[in-house]
mmCIF file with all atom_site columns, C-alpha atoms in Angstrom:
data_model
loop_
_atom_site.group_PDB
_atom_site.id
_atom_site.type_symbol
_atom_site.label_atom_id
_atom_site.label_alt_id
_atom_site.label_comp_id
_atom_site.label_asym_id
_atom_site.label_entity_id
_atom_site.label_seq_id
_atom_site.pdbx_PDB_ins_code
_atom_site.Cartn_x
_atom_site.Cartn_y
_atom_site.Cartn_z
_atom_site.occupancy
_atom_site.B_iso_or_equiv
_atom_site.pdbx_formal_charge
_atom_site.auth_seq_id
_atom_site.auth_comp_id
_atom_site.auth_asym_id
_atom_site.auth_atom_id
_atom_site.pdbx_PDB_model_num
ATOM 1   C CA . UNK A 1 1   ? 8.198   -9.469  -13.234 1.00 68.00 ? 1   UNK A CA 1
ATOM 2   C CA . UNK A 1 2   ? 5.681   -10.078 -10.519 1.00 64.00 ? 2   UNK A CA 1
ATOM 3   C CA . UNK A 1 3   ? 2.201   -9.540  -11.727 1.00 91.00 ? 3   UNK A CA 1
ATOM 4   C CA . UNK A 1 4   ? -0.864  -9.039  -9.599  1.00 95.00 ? 4   UNK A CA 1
ATOM 5   C CA . UNK A 1 5   ? -4.005  -8.904  -11.680 1.00 96.00 ? 5   UNK A CA 1
ATOM 6   C CA . UNK A 1 6   ? -7.327  -7.597  -10.474 1.00 96.00 ? 6   UNK A CA 1
ATOM 7   C CA . UNK A 1 7   ? -10.199 -8.785  -12.589 1.00 88.00 ? 7   UNK A CA 1
ATOM 8   C CA . UNK A 1 8   ? -12.199 -5.569  -12.800 1.00 89.00 ? 8   UNK A CA 1
ATOM 9   C CA . UNK A 1 9   ? -10.827 -2.048  -13.018 1.00 93.00 ? 9   UNK A CA 1
ATOM 10  C CA . UNK A 1 10  ? -14.182 -0.311  -12.686 1.00 95.00 ? 10  UNK A CA 1
ATOM 11  C CA . UNK A 1 11  ? -17.449 -1.589  -11.240 1.00 95.00 ? 11  UNK A CA 1
ATOM 12  C CA . UNK A 1 12  ? -20.796 0.044   -10.561 1.00 97.00 ? 12  UNK A CA 1
ATOM 13  C CA . UNK A 1 13  ? -23.166 -1.826  -8.255  1.00 97.00 ? 13  UNK A CA 1
ATOM 14  C CA . UNK A 1 14  ? -26.399 -1.117  -6.449  1.00 97.00 ? 14  UNK A CA 1
ATOM 15  C CA . UNK A 1 15  ? -26.931 -1.077  -2.703  1.00 97.00 ? 15  UNK A CA 1
ATOM 16  C CA . UNK A 1 16  ? -27.573 -4.572  -1.401  1.00 97.00 ? 16  UNK A CA 1
ATOM 17  C CA . UNK A 1 17  ? -25.883 -6.395  -4.269  1.00 97.00 ? 17  UNK A CA 1
ATOM 18  C CA . UNK A 1 18  ? -23.253 -9.054  -3.621  1.00 97.00 ? 18  UNK A CA 1
ATOM 19  C CA . UNK A 1 19  ? -19.912 -8.038  -5.082  1.00 97.00 ? 19  UNK A CA 1
ATOM 20  C CA . UNK A 1 20  ? -16.904 -10.211 -5.880  1.00 97.00 ? 20  UNK A CA 1
ATOM 21  C CA . UNK A 1 21  ? -13.463 -8.720  -6.457  1.00 97.00 ? 21  UNK A CA 1
ATOM 22  C CA . UNK A 1 22  ? -10.931 -11.195 -7.782  1.00 97.00 ? 22  UNK A CA 1
ATOM 23  C CA . UNK A 1 23  ? -7.151  -11.046 -7.535  1.00 97.00 ? 23  UNK A CA 1
ATOM 24  C CA . UNK A 1 24  ? -4.557  -13.384 -9.051  1.00 97.00 ? 24  UNK A CA 1
ATOM 25  C CA . UNK A 1 25  ? -0.776  -13.318 -8.589  1.00 96.00 ? 25  UNK A CA 1
ATOM 26  C CA . UNK A 1 26  ? 1.729   -15.250 -10.671 1.00 94.00 ? 26  UNK A CA 1
ATOM 27  C CA . UNK A 1 27  ? 4.808   -15.348 -8.409  1.00 88.00 ? 27  UNK A CA 1
ATOM 28  C CA . UNK A 1 28  ? 3.860   -18.110 -5.983  1.00 89.00 ? 28  UNK A CA 1
ATOM 29  C CA . UNK A 1 29  ? 3.683   -15.660 -3.083  1.00 88.00 ? 29  UNK A CA 1
ATOM 30  C CA . UNK A 1 30  ? 2.390   -16.978 0.205   1.00 87.00 ? 30  UNK A CA 1
ATOM 31  C CA . UNK A 1 31  ? 0.878   -13.714 1.443   1.00 89.00 ? 31  UNK A CA 1
ATOM 32  C CA . UNK A 1 32  ? -1.998  -11.856 -0.116  1.00 93.00 ? 32  UNK A CA 1
ATOM 33  C CA . UNK A 1 33  ? -3.759  -8.722  1.056   1.00 94.00 ? 33  UNK A CA 1
ATOM 34  C CA . UNK A 1 34  ? -6.804  -6.597  0.340   1.00 97.00 ? 34  UNK A CA 1
ATOM 35  C CA . UNK A 1 35  ? -6.665  -2.855  1.033   1.00 96.00 ? 35  UNK A CA 1
ATOM 36  C CA . UNK A 1 36  ? -9.058  -0.034  0.361   1.00 97.00 ? 36  UNK A CA 1
ATOM 37  C CA . UNK A 1 37  ? -7.793  3.423   -0.492  1.00 96.00 ? 37  UNK A CA 1
ATOM 38  C CA . UNK A 1 38  ? -9.776  6.562   0.238   1.00 93.00 ? 38  UNK A CA 1
ATOM 39  C CA . UNK A 1 39  ? -8.752  10.234  -0.051  1.00 87.00 ? 39  UNK A CA 1
ATOM 40  C CA . UNK A 1 40  ? -7.287  11.504  3.209   1.00 84.00 ? 40  UNK A CA 1
ATOM 41  C CA . UNK A 1 41  ? -7.275  8.050   4.769   1.00 87.00 ? 41  UNK A CA 1
ATOM 42  C CA . UNK A 1 42  ? -4.548  6.300   2.801   1.00 88.00 ? 42  UNK A CA 1
ATOM 43  C CA . UNK A 1 43  ? -4.502  2.522   2.503   1.00 93.00 ? 43  UNK A CA 1
ATOM 44  C CA . UNK A 1 44  ? -6.378  0.525   5.109   1.00 93.00 ? 44  UNK A CA 1
ATOM 45  C CA . UNK A 1 45  ? -6.045  -3.231  5.448   1.00 93.00 ? 45  UNK A CA 1
ATOM 46  C CA . UNK A 1 46  ? -9.278  -5.190  5.121   1.00 96.00 ? 46  UNK A CA 1
ATOM 47  C CA . UNK A 1 47  ? -8.131  -8.835  5.202   1.00 96.00 ? 47  UNK A CA 1
ATOM 48  C CA . UNK A 1 48  ? -4.976  -10.801 4.576   1.00 92.00 ? 48  UNK A CA 1
ATOM 49  C CA . UNK A 1 49  ? -4.000  -14.410 4.083   1.00 92.00 ? 49  UNK A CA 1
ATOM 50  C CA . UNK A 1 50  ? -0.775  -16.301 4.794   1.00 87.00 ? 50  UNK A CA 1
ATOM 51  C CA . UNK A 1 51  ? -1.723  -19.499 3.067   1.00 87.00 ? 51  UNK A CA 1
ATOM 52  C CA . UNK A 1 52  ? -4.463  -21.313 1.245   1.00 91.00 ? 52  UNK A CA 1
ATOM 53  C CA . UNK A 1 53  ? -7.680  -21.355 3.263   1.00 87.00 ? 53  UNK A CA 1
ATOM 54  C CA . UNK A 1 54  ? -6.079  -19.097 5.893   1.00 88.00 ? 54  UNK A CA 1
ATOM 55  C CA . UNK A 1 55  ? -7.427  -15.617 6.495   1.00 92.00 ? 55  UNK A CA 1
ATOM 56  C CA . UNK A 1 56  ? -7.057  -12.958 9.119   1.00 91.00 ? 56  UNK A CA 1
ATOM 57  C CA . UNK A 1 57  ? -8.909  -9.736  9.731   1.00 94.00 ? 57  UNK A CA 1
ATOM 58  C CA . UNK A 1 58  ? -7.180  -6.489  9.095   1.00 92.00 ? 58  UNK A CA 1
ATOM 59  C CA . UNK A 1 59  ? -8.137  -3.112  10.474  1.00 90.00 ? 59  UNK A CA 1
ATOM 60  C CA . UNK A 1 60  ? -11.523 -2.676  8.763   1.00 95.00 ? 60  UNK A CA 1
ATOM 61  C CA . UNK A 1 61  ? -13.055 -6.122  8.060   1.00 96.00 ? 61  UNK A CA 1
ATOM 62  C CA . UNK A 1 62  ? -16.678 -5.201  8.772   1.00 96.00 ? 62  UNK A CA 1
ATOM 63  C CA . UNK A 1 63  ? -18.912 -5.760  5.780   1.00 96.00 ? 63  UNK A CA 1
ATOM 64  C CA . UNK A 1 64  ? -16.317 -7.840  3.932   1.00 98.00 ? 64  UNK A CA 1
ATOM 65  C CA . UNK A 1 65  ? -15.288 -11.471 3.673   1.00 97.00 ? 65  UNK A CA 1
ATOM 66  C CA . UNK A 1 66  ? -12.532 -13.220 1.724   1.00 97.00 ? 66  UNK A CA 1
ATOM 67  C CA . UNK A 1 67  ? -11.803 -16.541 0.117   1.00 96.00 ? 67  UNK A CA 1
ATOM 68  C CA . UNK A 1 68  ? -8.506  -18.197 -0.709  1.00 96.00 ? 68  UNK A CA 1
ATOM 69  C CA . UNK A 1 69  ? -9.074  -21.624 -2.208  1.00 95.00 ? 69  UNK A CA 1
ATOM 70  C CA . UNK A 1 70  ? -5.913  -21.580 -4.327  1.00 95.00 ? 70  UNK A CA 1
ATOM 71  C CA . UNK A 1 71  ? -2.530  -20.071 -3.542  1.00 94.00 ? 71  UNK A CA 1
ATOM 72  C CA . UNK A 1 72  ? -2.585  -17.673 -6.462  1.00 96.00 ? 72  UNK A CA 1
ATOM 73  C CA . UNK A 1 73  ? -6.111  -16.356 -5.998  1.00 97.00 ? 73  UNK A CA 1
ATOM 74  C CA . UNK A 1 74  ? -7.575  -14.160 -3.275  1.00 97.00 ? 74  UNK A CA 1
ATOM 75  C CA . UNK A 1 75  ? -11.152 -12.929 -3.518  1.00 97.00 ? 75  UNK A CA 1
ATOM 76  C CA . UNK A 1 76  ? -12.835 -10.099 -1.644  1.00 98.00 ? 76  UNK A CA 1
ATOM 77  C CA . UNK A 1 77  ? -16.581 -10.385 -1.144  1.00 97.00 ? 77  UNK A CA 1
ATOM 78  C CA . UNK A 1 78  ? -19.020 -7.666  -0.212  1.00 97.00 ? 78  UNK A CA 1
ATOM 79  C CA . UNK A 1 79  ? -22.062 -9.614  0.967   1.00 94.00 ? 79  UNK A CA 1
ATOM 80  C CA . UNK A 1 80  ? -24.422 -6.651  0.713   1.00 97.00 ? 80  UNK A CA 1
ATOM 81  C CA . UNK A 1 81  ? -22.830 -3.594  -0.825  1.00 97.00 ? 81  UNK A CA 1
ATOM 82  C CA . UNK A 1 82  ? -23.440 -0.226  0.784   1.00 97.00 ? 82  UNK A CA 1
ATOM 83  C CA . UNK A 1 83  ? -22.659 3.290   -0.415  1.00 97.00 ? 83  UNK A CA 1
ATOM 84  C CA . UNK A 1 84  ? -19.900 3.690   2.179   1.00 96.00 ? 84  UNK A CA 1
ATOM 85  C CA . UNK A 1 85  ? -18.040 0.873   0.446   1.00 98.00 ? 85  UNK A CA 1
ATOM 86  C CA . UNK A 1 86  ? -17.531 3.043   -2.607  1.00 98.00 ? 86  UNK A CA 1
ATOM 87  C CA . UNK A 1 87  ? -13.747 3.088   -2.837  1.00 97.00 ? 87  UNK A CA 1
ATOM 88  C CA . UNK A 1 88  ? -10.600 1.967   -4.630  1.00 97.00 ? 88  UNK A CA 1
ATOM 89  C CA . UNK A 1 89  ? -9.724  -1.613  -3.695  1.00 98.00 ? 89  UNK A CA 1
ATOM 90  C CA . UNK A 1 90  ? -6.127  -2.765  -3.992  1.00 97.00 ? 90  UNK A CA 1
ATOM 91  C CA . UNK A 1 91  ? -4.883  -6.335  -3.862  1.00 97.00 ? 91  UNK A CA 1
ATOM 92  C CA . UNK A 1 92  ? -1.256  -7.089  -2.989  1.00 94.00 ? 92  UNK A CA 1
ATOM 93  C CA . UNK A 1 93  ? 1.007   -10.096 -2.538  1.00 92.00 ? 93  UNK A CA 1
ATOM 94  C CA . UNK A 1 94  ? 4.388   -10.752 -0.916  1.00 87.00 ? 94  UNK A CA 1
ATOM 95  C CA . UNK A 1 95  ? 6.809   -13.514 0.034   1.00 79.00 ? 95  UNK A CA 1
ATOM 96  C CA . UNK A 1 96  ? 6.336   -15.064 3.437   1.00 65.00 ? 96  UNK A CA 1
ATOM 97  C CA . UNK A 1 97  ? 9.770   -14.312 4.842   1.00 59.00 ? 97  UNK A CA 1
ATOM 98  C CA . UNK A 1 98  ? 11.415  -10.943 5.079   1.00 54.00 ? 98  UNK A CA 1
ATOM 99  C CA . UNK A 1 99  ? 14.070  -9.046  6.908   1.00 53.00 ? 99  UNK A CA 1
ATOM 100 C CA . UNK A 1 100 ? 17.372  -7.426  6.085   1.00 51.00 ? 100 UNK A CA 1
ATOM 101 C CA . UNK A 1 101 ? 18.504  -5.767  2.941   1.00 51.00 ? 101 UNK A CA 1
ATOM 102 C CA . UNK A 1 102 ? 17.882  -8.596  0.498   1.00 49.00 ? 102 UNK A CA 1
ATOM 103 C CA . UNK A 1 103 ? 14.328  -9.471  1.303   1.00 56.00 ? 103 UNK A CA 1
ATOM 104 C CA . UNK A 1 104 ? 12.298  -6.439  2.099   1.00 65.00 ? 104 UNK A CA 1
ATOM 105 C CA . UNK A 1 105 ? 8.910   -8.078  2.307   1.00 69.00 ? 105 UNK A CA 1
ATOM 106 C CA . UNK A 1 106 ? 7.893   -5.814  -0.549  1.00 82.00 ? 106 UNK A CA 1
ATOM 107 C CA . UNK A 1 107 ? 4.212   -5.703  -1.354  1.00 88.00 ? 107 UNK A CA 1
ATOM 108 C CA . UNK A 1 108 ? 3.373   -6.041  -5.032  1.00 91.00 ? 108 UNK A CA 1
ATOM 109 C CA . UNK A 1 109 ? 0.112   -4.324  -5.843  1.00 95.00 ? 109 UNK A CA 1
ATOM 110 C CA . UNK A 1 110 ? -2.432  -4.745  -8.571  1.00 96.00 ? 110 UNK A CA 1
ATOM 111 C CA . UNK A 1 111 ? -3.738  -1.717  -10.447 1.00 95.00 ? 111 UNK A CA 1
ATOM 112 C CA . UNK A 1 112 ? -6.838  -1.466  -8.314  1.00 96.00 ? 112 UNK A CA 1
ATOM 113 C CA . UNK A 1 113 ? -10.577 -1.916  -8.708  1.00 96.00 ? 113 UNK A CA 1
ATOM 114 C CA . UNK A 1 114 ? -12.650 1.239   -8.409  1.00 96.00 ? 114 UNK A CA 1
ATOM 115 C CA . UNK A 1 115 ? -16.035 0.300   -7.008  1.00 97.00 ? 115 UNK A CA 1
ATOM 116 C CA . UNK A 1 116 ? -19.004 2.658   -6.996  1.00 97.00 ? 116 UNK A CA 1
ATOM 117 C CA . UNK A 1 117 ? -22.089 1.631   -5.025  1.00 97.00 ? 117 UNK A CA 1
ATOM 118 C CA . UNK A 1 118 ? -25.240 3.545   -5.915  1.00 96.00 ? 118 UNK A CA 1
ATOM 119 C CA . UNK B 2 1   ? -4.422  9.762   16.738  1.00 72.00 ? 1   UNK B CA 1
ATOM 120 C CA . UNK B 2 2   ? -3.332  7.802   13.694  1.00 80.00 ? 2   UNK B CA 1
ATOM 121 C CA . UNK B 2 3   ? -0.298  5.523   14.040  1.00 89.00 ? 3   UNK B CA 1
ATOM 122 C CA . UNK B 2 4   ? 1.275   7.146   10.991  1.00 93.00 ? 4   UNK B CA 1
ATOM 123 C CA . UNK B 2 5   ? 0.712   10.774  10.005  1.00 94.00 ? 5   UNK B CA 1
ATOM 124 C CA . UNK B 2 6   ? 1.541   12.182  6.597   1.00 94.00 ? 6   UNK B CA 1
ATOM 125 C CA . UNK B 2 7   ? 0.601   15.550  5.158   1.00 87.00 ? 7   UNK B CA 1
ATOM 126 C CA . UNK B 2 8   ? -1.642  14.791  2.166   1.00 83.00 ? 8   UNK B CA 1
ATOM 127 C CA . UNK B 2 9   ? -0.623  17.960  0.342   1.00 85.00 ? 9   UNK B CA 1
ATOM 128 C CA . UNK B 2 10  ? -1.042  18.597  -2.512  1.00 92.00 ? 10  UNK B CA 1
ATOM 129 C CA . UNK B 2 11  ? 2.532   19.740  -3.007  1.00 95.00 ? 11  UNK B CA 1
ATOM 130 C CA . UNK B 2 12  ? 3.532   21.529  -6.194  1.00 96.00 ? 12  UNK B CA 1
ATOM 131 C CA . UNK B 2 13  ? 7.136   22.490  -6.976  1.00 96.00 ? 13  UNK B CA 1
ATOM 132 C CA . UNK B 2 14  ? 9.089   23.573  -10.064 1.00 97.00 ? 14  UNK B CA 1
ATOM 133 C CA . UNK B 2 15  ? 11.265  21.133  -11.973 1.00 97.00 ? 15  UNK B CA 1
ATOM 134 C CA . UNK B 2 16  ? 14.740  20.835  -10.501 1.00 97.00 ? 16  UNK B CA 1
ATOM 135 C CA . UNK B 2 17  ? 13.672  21.651  -6.937  1.00 97.00 ? 17  UNK B CA 1
ATOM 136 C CA . UNK B 2 18  ? 14.563  19.521  -3.938  1.00 97.00 ? 18  UNK B CA 1
ATOM 137 C CA . UNK B 2 19  ? 11.464  17.885  -2.517  1.00 97.00 ? 19  UNK B CA 1
ATOM 138 C CA . UNK B 2 20  ? 11.098  16.817  1.096   1.00 96.00 ? 20  UNK B CA 1
ATOM 139 C CA . UNK B 2 21  ? 8.316   14.430  2.112   1.00 97.00 ? 21  UNK B CA 1
ATOM 140 C CA . UNK B 2 22  ? 7.795   13.445  5.728   1.00 96.00 ? 22  UNK B CA 1
ATOM 141 C CA . UNK B 2 23  ? 5.935   11.117  8.045   1.00 97.00 ? 23  UNK B CA 1
ATOM 142 C CA . UNK B 2 24  ? 5.677   10.882  11.786  1.00 97.00 ? 24  UNK B CA 1
ATOM 143 C CA . UNK B 2 25  ? 4.641   7.809   13.709  1.00 96.00 ? 25  UNK B CA 1
ATOM 144 C CA . UNK B 2 26  ? 3.732   6.853   17.237  1.00 95.00 ? 26  UNK B CA 1
ATOM 145 C CA . UNK B 2 27  ? 4.519   3.135   17.470  1.00 91.00 ? 27  UNK B CA 1
ATOM 146 C CA . UNK B 2 28  ? 8.072   2.630   18.748  1.00 91.00 ? 28  UNK B CA 1
ATOM 147 C CA . UNK B 2 29  ? 7.943   -1.036  17.628  1.00 88.00 ? 29  UNK B CA 1
ATOM 148 C CA . UNK B 2 30  ? 8.215   -0.067  13.959  1.00 90.00 ? 30  UNK B CA 1
ATOM 149 C CA . UNK B 2 31  ? 11.513  -1.289  12.502  1.00 88.00 ? 31  UNK B CA 1
ATOM 150 C CA . UNK B 2 32  ? 10.936  -1.380  8.743   1.00 88.00 ? 32  UNK B CA 1
ATOM 151 C CA . UNK B 2 33  ? 10.278  1.842   6.879   1.00 92.00 ? 33  UNK B CA 1
ATOM 152 C CA . UNK B 2 34  ? 9.285   2.159   3.262   1.00 93.00 ? 34  UNK B CA 1
ATOM 153 C CA . UNK B 2 35  ? 8.252   4.672   0.670   1.00 96.00 ? 35  UNK B CA 1
ATOM 154 C CA . UNK B 2 36  ? 5.875   3.649   -2.068  1.00 96.00 ? 36  UNK B CA 1
ATOM 155 C CA . UNK B 2 37  ? 5.176   5.697   -5.195  1.00 97.00 ? 37  UNK B CA 1
ATOM 156 C CA . UNK B 2 38  ? 1.770   5.580   -6.830  1.00 96.00 ? 38  UNK B CA 1
ATOM 157 C CA . UNK B 2 39  ? 1.116   7.009   -10.269 1.00 96.00 ? 39  UNK B CA 1
ATOM 158 C CA . UNK B 2 40  ? -2.397  8.014   -11.204 1.00 93.00 ? 40  UNK B CA 1
ATOM 159 C CA . UNK B 2 41  ? -4.680  5.021   -11.817 1.00 90.00 ? 41  UNK B CA 1
ATOM 160 C CA . UNK B 2 42  ? -1.937  2.565   -10.843 1.00 93.00 ? 42  UNK B CA 1
ATOM 161 C CA . UNK B 2 43  ? -1.102  0.512   -7.767  1.00 94.00 ? 43  UNK B CA 1
ATOM 162 C CA . UNK B 2 44  ? 1.705   1.609   -5.412  1.00 95.00 ? 44  UNK B CA 1
ATOM 163 C CA . UNK B 2 45  ? 5.258   0.442   -6.114  1.00 94.00 ? 45  UNK B CA 1
ATOM 164 C CA . UNK B 2 46  ? 8.106   0.197   -3.612  1.00 93.00 ? 46  UNK B CA 1
ATOM 165 C CA . UNK B 2 47  ? 10.539  3.066   -4.022  1.00 95.00 ? 47  UNK B CA 1
ATOM 166 C CA . UNK B 2 48  ? 12.780  2.954   -0.951  1.00 93.00 ? 48  UNK B CA 1
ATOM 167 C CA . UNK B 2 49  ? 13.239  0.599   1.987   1.00 89.00 ? 49  UNK B CA 1
ATOM 168 C CA . UNK B 2 50  ? 15.152  1.179   5.216   1.00 88.00 ? 50  UNK B CA 1
ATOM 169 C CA . UNK B 2 51  ? 15.624  -1.092  8.177   1.00 83.00 ? 51  UNK B CA 1
ATOM 170 C CA . UNK B 2 52  ? 15.917  0.676   11.541  1.00 82.00 ? 52  UNK B CA 1
ATOM 171 C CA . UNK B 2 53  ? 17.596  4.089   11.624  1.00 82.00 ? 53  UNK B CA 1
ATOM 172 C CA . UNK B 2 54  ? 19.863  5.849   9.193   1.00 84.00 ? 54  UNK B CA 1
ATOM 173 C CA . UNK B 2 55  ? 20.000  7.069   5.633   1.00 90.00 ? 55  UNK B CA 1
ATOM 174 C CA . UNK B 2 56  ? 19.724  5.270   2.354   1.00 92.00 ? 56  UNK B CA 1
ATOM 175 C CA . UNK B 2 57  ? 20.434  6.761   -1.045  1.00 95.00 ? 57  UNK B CA 1
ATOM 176 C CA . UNK B 2 58  ? 19.357  5.555   -4.462  1.00 94.00 ? 58  UNK B CA 1
ATOM 177 C CA . UNK B 2 59  ? 20.083  7.906   -7.321  1.00 96.00 ? 59  UNK B CA 1
ATOM 178 C CA . UNK B 2 60  ? 18.125  11.117  -6.781  1.00 97.00 ? 60  UNK B CA 1
ATOM 179 C CA . UNK B 2 61  ? 16.240  9.668   -3.816  1.00 97.00 ? 61  UNK B CA 1
ATOM 180 C CA . UNK B 2 62  ? 17.335  9.644   -0.174  1.00 97.00 ? 62  UNK B CA 1
ATOM 181 C CA . UNK B 2 63  ? 15.381  8.065   2.663   1.00 96.00 ? 63  UNK B CA 1
ATOM 182 C CA . UNK B 2 64  ? 16.083  9.048   6.256   1.00 96.00 ? 64  UNK B CA 1
ATOM 183 C CA . UNK B 2 65  ? 14.834  7.463   9.451   1.00 95.00 ? 65  UNK B CA 1
ATOM 184 C CA . UNK B 2 66  ? 15.139  9.114   12.852  1.00 94.00 ? 66  UNK B CA 1
ATOM 185 C CA . UNK B 2 67  ? 13.729  6.636   15.354  1.00 92.00 ? 67  UNK B CA 1
ATOM 186 C CA . UNK B 2 68  ? 14.451  8.877   18.332  1.00 92.00 ? 68  UNK B CA 1
ATOM 187 C CA . UNK B 2 69  ? 12.070  11.465  16.893  1.00 93.00 ? 69  UNK B CA 1
ATOM 188 C CA . UNK B 2 70  ? 9.765   8.900   15.232  1.00 94.00 ? 70  UNK B CA 1
ATOM 189 C CA . UNK B 2 71  ? 10.192  10.759  11.961  1.00 95.00 ? 71  UNK B CA 1
ATOM 190 C CA . UNK B 2 72  ? 11.012  9.581   8.460   1.00 96.00 ? 72  UNK B CA 1
ATOM 191 C CA . UNK B 2 73  ? 11.756  11.593  5.341   1.00 96.00 ? 73  UNK B CA 1
ATOM 192 C CA . UNK B 2 74  ? 12.122  11.113  1.623   1.00 97.00 ? 74  UNK B CA 1
ATOM 193 C CA . UNK B 2 75  ? 14.201  13.638  -0.334  1.00 97.00 ? 75  UNK B CA 1
ATOM 194 C CA . UNK B 2 76  ? 14.062  13.953  -4.106  1.00 97.00 ? 76  UNK B CA 1
ATOM 195 C CA . UNK B 2 77  ? 16.899  15.889  -5.729  1.00 97.00 ? 77  UNK B CA 1
ATOM 196 C CA . UNK B 2 78  ? 16.676  17.469  -9.168  1.00 97.00 ? 78  UNK B CA 1
ATOM 197 C CA . UNK B 2 79  ? 12.969  16.689  -9.302  1.00 97.00 ? 79  UNK B CA 1
ATOM 198 C CA . UNK B 2 80  ? 11.506  15.780  -12.690 1.00 97.00 ? 80  UNK B CA 1
ATOM 199 C CA . UNK B 2 81  ? 7.942   15.961  -14.052 1.00 97.00 ? 81  UNK B CA 1
ATOM 200 C CA . UNK B 2 82  ? 8.032   12.151  -14.115 1.00 97.00 ? 82  UNK B CA 1
ATOM 201 C CA . UNK B 2 83  ? 8.288   12.245  -10.297 1.00 97.00 ? 83  UNK B CA 1
ATOM 202 C CA . UNK B 2 84  ? 4.721   13.583  -10.150 1.00 97.00 ? 84  UNK B CA 1
ATOM 203 C CA . UNK B 2 85  ? 2.812   10.959  -8.175  1.00 97.00 ? 85  UNK B CA 1
ATOM 204 C CA . UNK B 2 86  ? 1.417   10.193  -4.751  1.00 96.00 ? 86  UNK B CA 1
ATOM 205 C CA . UNK B 2 87  ? 4.074   9.130   -2.244  1.00 97.00 ? 87  UNK B CA 1
ATOM 206 C CA . UNK B 2 88  ? 3.050   6.872   0.615   1.00 96.00 ? 88  UNK B CA 1
ATOM 207 C CA . UNK B 2 89  ? 5.143   6.119   3.640   1.00 96.00 ? 89  UNK B CA 1
ATOM 208 C CA . UNK B 2 90  ? 4.665   2.698   5.209   1.00 93.00 ? 90  UNK B CA 1
ATOM 209 C CA . UNK B 2 91  ? 6.105   0.948   8.194   1.00 90.00 ? 91  UNK B CA 1
ATOM 210 C CA . UNK B 2 92  ? 5.876   -2.208  10.280  1.00 85.00 ? 92  UNK B CA 1
ATOM 211 C CA . UNK B 2 93  ? 7.375   -3.915  13.301  1.00 80.00 ? 93  UNK B CA 1
ATOM 212 C CA . UNK B 2 94  ? 9.183   -7.229  13.537  1.00 71.00 ? 94  UNK B CA 1
ATOM 213 C CA . UNK B 2 95  ? 6.039   -8.803  14.868  1.00 60.00 ? 95  UNK B CA 1
ATOM 214 C CA . UNK B 2 96  ? 3.948   -7.078  12.278  1.00 52.00 ? 96  UNK B CA 1
ATOM 215 C CA . UNK B 2 97  ? 3.644   -10.157 10.103  1.00 57.00 ? 97  UNK B CA 1
ATOM 216 C CA . UNK B 2 98  ? 3.987   -7.855  7.135   1.00 65.00 ? 98  UNK B CA 1
ATOM 217 C CA . UNK B 2 99  ? 0.988   -5.824  8.171   1.00 76.00 ? 99  UNK B CA 1
ATOM 218 C CA . UNK B 2 100 ? 2.171   -2.528  6.850   1.00 86.00 ? 100 UNK B CA 1
ATOM 219 C CA . UNK B 2 101 ? 0.714   0.666   8.265   1.00 90.00 ? 101 UNK B CA 1
ATOM 220 C CA . UNK B 2 102 ? 0.473   3.350   5.616   1.00 93.00 ? 102 UNK B CA 1
ATOM 221 C CA . UNK B 2 103 ? 0.423   7.110   5.825   1.00 94.00 ? 103 UNK B CA 1
ATOM 222 C CA . UNK B 2 104 ? -2.296  9.031   3.997   1.00 93.00 ? 104 UNK B CA 1
ATOM 223 C CA . UNK B 2 105 ? -0.046  9.734   1.025   1.00 94.00 ? 105 UNK B CA 1
ATOM 224 C CA . UNK B 2 106 ? 1.266   13.062  -0.308  1.00 95.00 ? 106 UNK B CA 1
ATOM 225 C CA . UNK B 2 107 ? 0.243   14.095  -3.788  1.00 95.00 ? 107 UNK B CA 1
ATOM 226 C CA . UNK B 2 108 ? 3.249   15.684  -5.518  1.00 96.00 ? 108 UNK B CA 1
ATOM 227 C CA . UNK B 2 109 ? 3.294   17.627  -8.787  1.00 97.00 ? 109 UNK B CA 1
ATOM 228 C CA . UNK B 2 110 ? 6.538   18.720  -10.465 1.00 97.00 ? 110 UNK B CA 1
ATOM 229 C CA . UNK B 2 111 ? 5.895   21.597  -12.848 1.00 95.00 ? 111 UNK B CA 1
ATOM 230 C CA . UNK B 2 112 ? 8.074   21.852  -15.998 1.00 94.00 ? 112 UNK B CA 1
#
C-alpha cells in the first residue's frame, strides 16, 4: 500500500516561529502536494512539486515555502508563523502520468498535521 | 464565485436511506471528476473516479456526471453507519497537471 507519512500530527507554535512540516512517501511518486484544509473552505493547494528541486505555487502560497531535495520527501516551511495559518495541513503524492480508467492520477494523502499558532 | 461549490451540510440520515451528495462547477474545462471520502482525523481517500460524462457504479456507490449542467452527484444506497464521513468532490482538466480543485466537503452522519 502507498504510504504518505507526515512527521507531526499535532503542533502548537507561537507567532513568528519558523515551522517545518515534513512529508515522506514510499511509492516513488513523482508528484507531491501540500494542501491546507479549513472548515467551509475545503482543501486549498499551497505548493506542489513534479520532481526533485522543482516546485510550483498553488492557489495560496503566500507565507509558505517548500523544499524537495529528495524524491520521497517534501517539506512545507512557514517562515514566520501567524495565527491565520492555524489549520490542518495535508500532504499528498501521485504518479506523474494519468488518464483513462486505469490510471486515475489518484492523490494519496497523509493523515494530516494540525497546526495551532498562538 | 468558487470554481466548485458543495453544500457543507451537515447531513444526517437514518441507516438504510439513500444519500445524494452534489457539486456544481463553473469551469467547462474539467474532464476528470472524483469523490474522496475523509474519516475523522484521517486524510481523504479516493472513493469514485469518472472521466467525462456518464455514470459509474461501484457496489452501493454511484457517481454521475452531467457536463451540460456542470453538476456531479454521488449516491449511496443502503447507507451504513460506517459511511459517516466527510465527502469531498474534486475535479480537474486535461491541462490541470493534476491540480485538483476540491469542493468544501459535505459532512455526512448515518444514524443507526
